[in-house]
Coordinates of C-alpha atoms in Angstrom, one line a residue:
X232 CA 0.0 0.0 0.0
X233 CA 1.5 3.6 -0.7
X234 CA 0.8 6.3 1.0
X235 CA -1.0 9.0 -1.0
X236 CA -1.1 12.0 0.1
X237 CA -5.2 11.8 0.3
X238 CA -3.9 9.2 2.7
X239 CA -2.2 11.2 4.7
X240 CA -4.1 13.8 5.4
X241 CA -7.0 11.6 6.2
X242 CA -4.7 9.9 8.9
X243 CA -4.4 13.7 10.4
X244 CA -7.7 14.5 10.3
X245 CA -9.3 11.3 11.8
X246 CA -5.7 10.5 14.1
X247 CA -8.8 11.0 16.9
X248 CA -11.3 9.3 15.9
X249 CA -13.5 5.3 17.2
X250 CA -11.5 3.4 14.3
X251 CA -14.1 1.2 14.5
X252 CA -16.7 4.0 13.4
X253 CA -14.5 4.7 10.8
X254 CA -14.7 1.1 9.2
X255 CA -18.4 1.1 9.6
X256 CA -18.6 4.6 7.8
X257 CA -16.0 3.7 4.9
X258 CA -18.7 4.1 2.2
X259 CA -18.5 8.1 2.8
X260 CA -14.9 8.2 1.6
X261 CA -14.9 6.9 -1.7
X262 CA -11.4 7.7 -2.2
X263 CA -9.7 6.0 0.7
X264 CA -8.7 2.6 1.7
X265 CA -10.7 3.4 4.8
X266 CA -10.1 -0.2 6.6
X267 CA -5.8 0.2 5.7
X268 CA -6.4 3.8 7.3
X269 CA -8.2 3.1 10.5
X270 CA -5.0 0.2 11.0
X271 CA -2.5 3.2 10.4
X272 CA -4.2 5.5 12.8
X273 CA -4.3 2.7 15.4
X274 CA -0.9 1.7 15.2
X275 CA 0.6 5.2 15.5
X276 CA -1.4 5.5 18.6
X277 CA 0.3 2.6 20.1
X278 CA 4.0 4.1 18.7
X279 CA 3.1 7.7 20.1
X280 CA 4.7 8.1 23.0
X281 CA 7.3 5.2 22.6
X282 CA 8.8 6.1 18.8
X283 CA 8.3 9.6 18.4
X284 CA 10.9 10.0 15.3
X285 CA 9.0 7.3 13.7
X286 CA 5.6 8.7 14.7
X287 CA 6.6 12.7 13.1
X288 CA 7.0 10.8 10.0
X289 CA 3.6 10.6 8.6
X290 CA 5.5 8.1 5.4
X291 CA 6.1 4.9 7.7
X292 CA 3.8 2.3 7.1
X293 CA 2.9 -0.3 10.0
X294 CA 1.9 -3.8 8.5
X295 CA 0.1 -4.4 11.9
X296 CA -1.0 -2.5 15.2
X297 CA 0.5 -6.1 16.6
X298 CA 3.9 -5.2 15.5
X299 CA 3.4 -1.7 16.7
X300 CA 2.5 -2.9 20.1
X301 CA 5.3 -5.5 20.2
X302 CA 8.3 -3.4 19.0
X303 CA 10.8 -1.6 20.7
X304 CA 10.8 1.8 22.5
X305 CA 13.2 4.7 21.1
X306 CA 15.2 4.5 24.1
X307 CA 15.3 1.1 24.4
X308 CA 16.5 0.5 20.5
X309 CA 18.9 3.5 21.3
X310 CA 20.5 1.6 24.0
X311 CA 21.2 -1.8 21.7
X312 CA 23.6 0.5 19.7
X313 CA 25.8 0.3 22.3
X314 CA 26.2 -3.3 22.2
X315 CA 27.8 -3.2 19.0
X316 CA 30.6 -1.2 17.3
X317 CA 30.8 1.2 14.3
X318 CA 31.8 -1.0 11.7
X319 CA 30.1 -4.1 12.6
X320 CA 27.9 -6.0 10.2
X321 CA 24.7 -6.8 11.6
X322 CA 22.1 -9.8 11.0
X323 CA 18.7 -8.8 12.9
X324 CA 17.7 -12.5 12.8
X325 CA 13.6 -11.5 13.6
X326 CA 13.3 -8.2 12.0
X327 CA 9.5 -7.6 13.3
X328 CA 8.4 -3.5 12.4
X329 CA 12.6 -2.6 11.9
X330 CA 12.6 -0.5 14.9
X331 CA 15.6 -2.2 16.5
X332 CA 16.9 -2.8 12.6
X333 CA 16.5 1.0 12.1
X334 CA 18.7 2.2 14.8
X335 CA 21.3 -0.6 14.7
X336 CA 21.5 0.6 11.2
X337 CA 22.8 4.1 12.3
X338 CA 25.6 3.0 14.4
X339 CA 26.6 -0.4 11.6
X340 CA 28.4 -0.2 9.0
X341 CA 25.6 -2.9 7.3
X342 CA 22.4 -4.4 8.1
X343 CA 21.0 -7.0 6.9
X344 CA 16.9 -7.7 8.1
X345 CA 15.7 -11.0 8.0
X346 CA 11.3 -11.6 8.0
X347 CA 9.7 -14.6 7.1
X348 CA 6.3 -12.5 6.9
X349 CA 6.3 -11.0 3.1
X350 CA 4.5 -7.7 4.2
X351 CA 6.4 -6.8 7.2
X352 CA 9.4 -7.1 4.4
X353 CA 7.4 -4.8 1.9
X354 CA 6.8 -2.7 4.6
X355 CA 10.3 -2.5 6.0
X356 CA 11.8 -1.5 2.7
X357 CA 9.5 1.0 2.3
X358 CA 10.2 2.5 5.7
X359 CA 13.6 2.0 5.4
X360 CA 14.1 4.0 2.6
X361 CA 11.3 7.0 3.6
X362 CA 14.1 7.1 6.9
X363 CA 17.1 7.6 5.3
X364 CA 18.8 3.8 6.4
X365 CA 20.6 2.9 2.8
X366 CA 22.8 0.1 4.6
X367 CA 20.1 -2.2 5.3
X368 CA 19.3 -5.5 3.1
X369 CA 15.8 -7.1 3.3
X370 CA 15.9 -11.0 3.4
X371 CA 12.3 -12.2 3.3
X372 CA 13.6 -16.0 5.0
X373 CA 12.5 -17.7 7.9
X374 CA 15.5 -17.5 10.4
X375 CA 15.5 -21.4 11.7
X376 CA 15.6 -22.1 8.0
X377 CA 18.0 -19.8 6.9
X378 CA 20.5 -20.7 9.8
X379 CA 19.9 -24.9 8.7
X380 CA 19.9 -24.4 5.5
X381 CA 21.8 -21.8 4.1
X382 CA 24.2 -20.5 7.2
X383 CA 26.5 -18.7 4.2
X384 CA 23.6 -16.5 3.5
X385 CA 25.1 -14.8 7.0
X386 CA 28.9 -15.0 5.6
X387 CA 30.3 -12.0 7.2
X388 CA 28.1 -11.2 9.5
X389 CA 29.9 -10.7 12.8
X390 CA 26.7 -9.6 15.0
X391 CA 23.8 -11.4 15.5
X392 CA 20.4 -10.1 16.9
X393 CA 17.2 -11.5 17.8
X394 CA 14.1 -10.4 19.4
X395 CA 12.1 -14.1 19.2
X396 CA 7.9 -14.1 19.6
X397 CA 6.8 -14.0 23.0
X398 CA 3.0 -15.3 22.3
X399 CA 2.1 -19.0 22.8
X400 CA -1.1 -20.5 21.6
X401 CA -4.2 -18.7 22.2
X402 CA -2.2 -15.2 22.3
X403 CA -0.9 -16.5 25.7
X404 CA 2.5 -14.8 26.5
X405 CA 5.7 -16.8 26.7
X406 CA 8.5 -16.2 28.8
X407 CA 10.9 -19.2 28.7
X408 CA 12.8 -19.2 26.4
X409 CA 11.9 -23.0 25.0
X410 CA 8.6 -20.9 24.6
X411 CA 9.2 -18.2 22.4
X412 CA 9.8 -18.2 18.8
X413 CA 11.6 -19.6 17.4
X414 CA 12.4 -21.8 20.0
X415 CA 16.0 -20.0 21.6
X416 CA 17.5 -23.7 23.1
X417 CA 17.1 -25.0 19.5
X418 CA 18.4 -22.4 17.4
X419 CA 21.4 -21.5 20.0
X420 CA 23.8 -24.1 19.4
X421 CA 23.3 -23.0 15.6
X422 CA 24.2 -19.2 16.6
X423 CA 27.2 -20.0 18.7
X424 CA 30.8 -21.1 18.3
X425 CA 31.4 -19.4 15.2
X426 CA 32.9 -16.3 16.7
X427 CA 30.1 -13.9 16.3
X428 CA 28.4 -11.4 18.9
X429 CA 25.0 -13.0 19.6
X430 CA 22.5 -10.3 21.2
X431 CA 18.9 -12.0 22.1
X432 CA 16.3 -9.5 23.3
X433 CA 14.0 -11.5 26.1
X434 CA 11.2 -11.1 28.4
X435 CA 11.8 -8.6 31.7
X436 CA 9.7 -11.4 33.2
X437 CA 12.2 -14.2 33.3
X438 CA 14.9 -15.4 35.5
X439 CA 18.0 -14.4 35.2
X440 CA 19.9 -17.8 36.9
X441 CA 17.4 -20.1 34.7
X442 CA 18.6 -18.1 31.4
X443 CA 22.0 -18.8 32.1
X444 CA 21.5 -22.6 32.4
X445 CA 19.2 -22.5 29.5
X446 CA 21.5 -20.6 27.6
X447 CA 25.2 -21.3 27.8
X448 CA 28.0 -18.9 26.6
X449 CA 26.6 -15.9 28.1
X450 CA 28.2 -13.1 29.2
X451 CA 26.8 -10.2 29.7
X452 CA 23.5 -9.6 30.8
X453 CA 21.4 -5.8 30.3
X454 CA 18.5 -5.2 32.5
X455 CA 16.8 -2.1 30.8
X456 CA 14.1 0.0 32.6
X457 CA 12.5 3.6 31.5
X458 CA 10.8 5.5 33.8
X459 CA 11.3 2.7 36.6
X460 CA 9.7 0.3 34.4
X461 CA 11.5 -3.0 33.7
X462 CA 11.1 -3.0 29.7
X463 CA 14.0 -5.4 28.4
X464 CA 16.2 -7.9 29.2
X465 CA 18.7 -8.4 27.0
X466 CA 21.6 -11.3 27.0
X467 CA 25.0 -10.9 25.2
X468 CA 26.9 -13.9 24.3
X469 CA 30.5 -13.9 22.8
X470 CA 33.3 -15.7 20.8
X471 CA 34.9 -17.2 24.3
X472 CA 32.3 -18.9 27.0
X473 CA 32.6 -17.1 30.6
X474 CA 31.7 -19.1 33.6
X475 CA 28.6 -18.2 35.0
X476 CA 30.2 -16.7 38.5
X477 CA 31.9 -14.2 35.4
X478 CA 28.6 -12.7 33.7
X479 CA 28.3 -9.2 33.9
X480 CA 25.5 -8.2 35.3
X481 CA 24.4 -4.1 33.7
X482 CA 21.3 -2.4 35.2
X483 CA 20.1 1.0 33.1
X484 CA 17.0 3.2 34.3
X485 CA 16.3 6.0 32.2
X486 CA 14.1 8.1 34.8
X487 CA 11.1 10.8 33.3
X488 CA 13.9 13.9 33.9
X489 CA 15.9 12.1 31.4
X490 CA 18.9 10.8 33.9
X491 CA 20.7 7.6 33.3
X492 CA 21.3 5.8 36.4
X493 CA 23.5 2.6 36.1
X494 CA 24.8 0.0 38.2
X495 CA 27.3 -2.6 37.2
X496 CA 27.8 -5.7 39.2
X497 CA 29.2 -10.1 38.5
X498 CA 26.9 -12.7 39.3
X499 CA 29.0 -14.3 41.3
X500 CA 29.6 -11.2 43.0
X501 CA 25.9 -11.3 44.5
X502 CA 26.1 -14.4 45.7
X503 CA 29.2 -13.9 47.4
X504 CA 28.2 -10.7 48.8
X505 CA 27.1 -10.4 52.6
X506 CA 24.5 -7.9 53.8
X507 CA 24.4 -5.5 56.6
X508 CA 20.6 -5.3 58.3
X509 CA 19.5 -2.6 60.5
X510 CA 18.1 -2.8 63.4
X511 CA 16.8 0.8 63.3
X512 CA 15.2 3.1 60.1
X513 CA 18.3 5.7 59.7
X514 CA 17.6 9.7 58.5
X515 CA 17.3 8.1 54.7
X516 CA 15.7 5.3 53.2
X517 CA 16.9 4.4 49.1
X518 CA 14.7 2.1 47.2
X519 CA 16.7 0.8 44.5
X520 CA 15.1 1.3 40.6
X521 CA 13.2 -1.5 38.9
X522 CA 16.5 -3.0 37.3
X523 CA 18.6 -3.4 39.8
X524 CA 15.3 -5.7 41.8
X525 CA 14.9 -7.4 38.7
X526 CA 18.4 -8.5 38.8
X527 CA 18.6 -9.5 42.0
X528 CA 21.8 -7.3 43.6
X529 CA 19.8 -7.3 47.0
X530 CA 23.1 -7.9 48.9
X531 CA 24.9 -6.2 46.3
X532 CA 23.5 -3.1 46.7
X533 CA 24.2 -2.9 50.6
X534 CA 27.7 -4.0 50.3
X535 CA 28.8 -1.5 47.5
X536 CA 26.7 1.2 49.2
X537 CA 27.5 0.8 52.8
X538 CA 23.8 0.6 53.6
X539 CA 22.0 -1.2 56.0
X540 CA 19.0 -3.6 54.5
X541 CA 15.8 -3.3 56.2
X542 CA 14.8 -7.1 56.3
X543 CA 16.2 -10.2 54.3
X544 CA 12.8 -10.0 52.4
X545 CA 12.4 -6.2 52.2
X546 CA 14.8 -4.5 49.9
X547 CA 14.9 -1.3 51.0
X548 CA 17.7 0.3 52.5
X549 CA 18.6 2.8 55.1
X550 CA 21.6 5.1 56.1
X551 CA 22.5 8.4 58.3
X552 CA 24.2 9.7 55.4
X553 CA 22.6 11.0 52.2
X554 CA 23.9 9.4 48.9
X555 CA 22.2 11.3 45.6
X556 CA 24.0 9.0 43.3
X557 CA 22.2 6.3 44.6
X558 CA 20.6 4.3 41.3
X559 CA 16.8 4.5 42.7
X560 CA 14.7 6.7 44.4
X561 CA 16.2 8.4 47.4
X562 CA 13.7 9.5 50.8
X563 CA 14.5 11.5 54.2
X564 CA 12.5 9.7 56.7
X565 CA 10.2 11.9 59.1
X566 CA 9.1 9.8 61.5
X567 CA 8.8 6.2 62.0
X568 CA 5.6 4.1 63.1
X569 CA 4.9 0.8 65.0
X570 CA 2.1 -0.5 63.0
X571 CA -0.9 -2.0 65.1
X572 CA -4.2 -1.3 65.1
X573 CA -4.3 1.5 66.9
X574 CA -2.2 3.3 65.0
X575 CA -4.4 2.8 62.2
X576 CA -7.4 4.1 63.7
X577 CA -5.3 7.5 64.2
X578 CA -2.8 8.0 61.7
X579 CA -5.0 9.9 58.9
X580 CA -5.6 12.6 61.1
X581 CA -1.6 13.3 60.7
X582 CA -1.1 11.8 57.4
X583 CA -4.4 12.6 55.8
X584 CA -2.8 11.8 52.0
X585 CA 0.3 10.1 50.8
X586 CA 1.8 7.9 48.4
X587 CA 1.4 4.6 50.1
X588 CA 4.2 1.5 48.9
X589 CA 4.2 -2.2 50.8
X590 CA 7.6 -3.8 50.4
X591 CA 7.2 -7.5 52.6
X592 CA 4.2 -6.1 53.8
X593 CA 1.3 -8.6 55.7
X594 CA -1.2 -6.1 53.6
X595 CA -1.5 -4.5 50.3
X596 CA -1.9 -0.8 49.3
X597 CA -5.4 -1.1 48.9
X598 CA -5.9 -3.2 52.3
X599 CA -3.6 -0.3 54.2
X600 CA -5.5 2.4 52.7
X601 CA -9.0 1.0 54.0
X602 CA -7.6 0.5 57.4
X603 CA -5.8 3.8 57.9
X604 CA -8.5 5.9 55.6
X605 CA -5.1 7.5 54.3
X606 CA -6.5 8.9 50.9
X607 CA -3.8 8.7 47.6
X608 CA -1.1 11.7 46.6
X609 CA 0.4 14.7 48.3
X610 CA 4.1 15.0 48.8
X611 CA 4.5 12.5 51.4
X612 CA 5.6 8.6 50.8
X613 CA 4.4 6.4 53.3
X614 CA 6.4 2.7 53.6
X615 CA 5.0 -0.3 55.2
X616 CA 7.3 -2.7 55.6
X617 CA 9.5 -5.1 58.2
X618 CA 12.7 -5.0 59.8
X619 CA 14.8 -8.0 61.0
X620 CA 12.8 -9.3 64.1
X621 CA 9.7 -9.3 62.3
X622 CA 8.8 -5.9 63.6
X623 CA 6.3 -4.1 61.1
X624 CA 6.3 -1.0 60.6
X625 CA 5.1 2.6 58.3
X626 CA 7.9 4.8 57.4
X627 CA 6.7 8.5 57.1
X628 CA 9.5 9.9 54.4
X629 CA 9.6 12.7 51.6
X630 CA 11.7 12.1 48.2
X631 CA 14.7 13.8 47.1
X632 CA 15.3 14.8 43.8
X633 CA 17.8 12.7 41.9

């Protein structure tokens, strides 16, 4: 389908619209593919706020509002062009929409895109070429078969990237990956051992020490978050296998002001490390961001920091002394509360609103809330959680900007 542009301006002018109206009303534009329109206009809803570049171009075509849900973020993609160097020649294995084709592209020196789904290749080319990326080749292959069948069709590629399927039968979502597709124990042995950089984009939602038993060779792992959201897990395997105590271990939050915090640590390293636990809250209280939790540095975090934990369970932290490069959100405590049920027939008339969190909590937010009658928002953060001993208790705290 090209993009006329009739087509275009009809995507402006309706970019608010029910889609579904717009289908049912298609016989009152006689000169528009309304049906391919409405698809268009859903799909860059779904790519709004995640690929703006793409989304200001009103010349990208999306074969599916499915790939547009499913494809990577800007800053996300961004980030993968680290992972490789200028001059490397790349093989996205699972090409998908192109977004994480697209800005490898920028940083390669070639690309080549490989989709066994014929329109997702029409459409790639197309986009491709409306963005400016003149180093990328369209294979329209499936990648299993490729890599069986005709491995020199990747002769010189020395970077490999996937980004398999995540959706089982019925639409259900897969995590493992045995799971996805194609199937990632299957196709491994096929990817490594011949020297090349093999980057798999995977789930947030699975576990880190089952990948690396899964999949051997590993050696880096990248636990991506934006805005304190865990969005991608991505594993790095090279030329030389590194034992698993050796995997490094790279946690990245973009936070909503734009900051990078990172925090770098060895697998081995965790489970070696030894934590300090307090036995009172201290002037400051750090919960650390969504990707250093994900991957697990609990003891990590209080050994490099010099902070004390809270409880074995309850990963938050606590210190005298103020540390603003801390990589998560960082609170001075006000007061600190023995919770029992007294307390909770008393405490709204001095906290009346707050931004309630349970971290190894007997109740949740919404259970707290009814039994305090502490209504949502305001400046303050309220805490419920347990220190060693089993003591619970509400920490009263406001957040410091990071």
């Amino acid at each position: 389908m090209k993009i006329t542009e009739r087509l275009k301006a009809f995507i402006r002018e309706h970019a608010d619209d029910d889609v579904l109206q717009l289908v049912l009303n298609a016989s009152r534009y006689k000169d528009v593919d309304v049906r391919f329109a409405a698809g268009q206009i859903e799909a860059r809803r779904r790519i709004r706020g995640k690929l703006p570049s793409w989304y200001a171009s009103d010349c990208v075509i999306y074969p599916s509002s499915l790939a547009a849900e499913q494809c990577s973020s800007e800053q996300t993609a961004l980030y993968k062009q680290r992972l490789i160097e200028e001059g490397d020649s790349v093989c996205d294995l699972t090409g998908g929409l192109g977004v994480d084709a697209y800005f490898l592209s920028l940083k390669a020196k070639n690309l080549t895109y490989v989709e066994r789904n014929a329109g997702y290749c029409d459409a790639a080319a197309h986009n491709m070429e409306q963005l400016g990326a003149q180093n990328i080749r369209i294979l329209n292959e499936d990648a299993v078969t490729l890599l069986r069948n005709n491995p020199d069709a990747l002769s010189g590629m020395n970077v490999i990237y996937l980004d398999p399927a995540r959706r089982g039968s019925g639409e259900k979502r897969a995590f493992a990956p045995e799971d996805c597709e194609p199937d990632l124990t299957e196709l491994w042995p096929l990817l490594c051992g011949n020297g090349r950089k093999i980057i798999v984009k995977l789930s947030p939602m699975l576990d880190i020490s089952s990948l690396l038993s899964q999949l051997p060779a590993i050696g880096e792992i990248h636990v991506v978050s934006v805005g304190n959201e865990c969005r991608e897990l991505l594993a790095v395997a090279g030329a030389s296998r590194v034992a698993v105590a050796d995997v490094q271990i790279y946690c990245i939050n973009r936070t909503t002001s734009g900051r990078e915090q990172f925090f770098h640590f060895l697998y081995g390293e965790e489970k070696a490390a030894v934590a300090a636990f307090a036995g009172e809250i201290g002037r400051y209280l750090y919960e650390p961001n969504a990707s250093i939790l994900k991957a697990g540095a609990c003891k990590t975090v209080s050994s490099r920091y010099g902070l004390e934990k809270l409880h074995a369970s309850s990963h938050l932290y606590t210190s005298n002394a103020c540390l603003p490069s801390f990589a998560g959100r960082v609170f001075e405590v006000s007061r600190v509360y023995r919770f029992d049920n007294r307390l909770c027939r008393s405490l709204s008339a001095q906290i009346p609103r707050a931004n309630v969190a349970v971290r190894n909590f007997p109740l949740s937010v919404d259970e707290l809330r009814r039994r305090t009658h502490i209504a949502d928002g305001g400046d303050i953060y309220l805490f419920a959680s347990t220190l060693s001993g089993n003591r619970k208790i509400l920490i009263e705290c406001r957040k410091i900007p990071t």
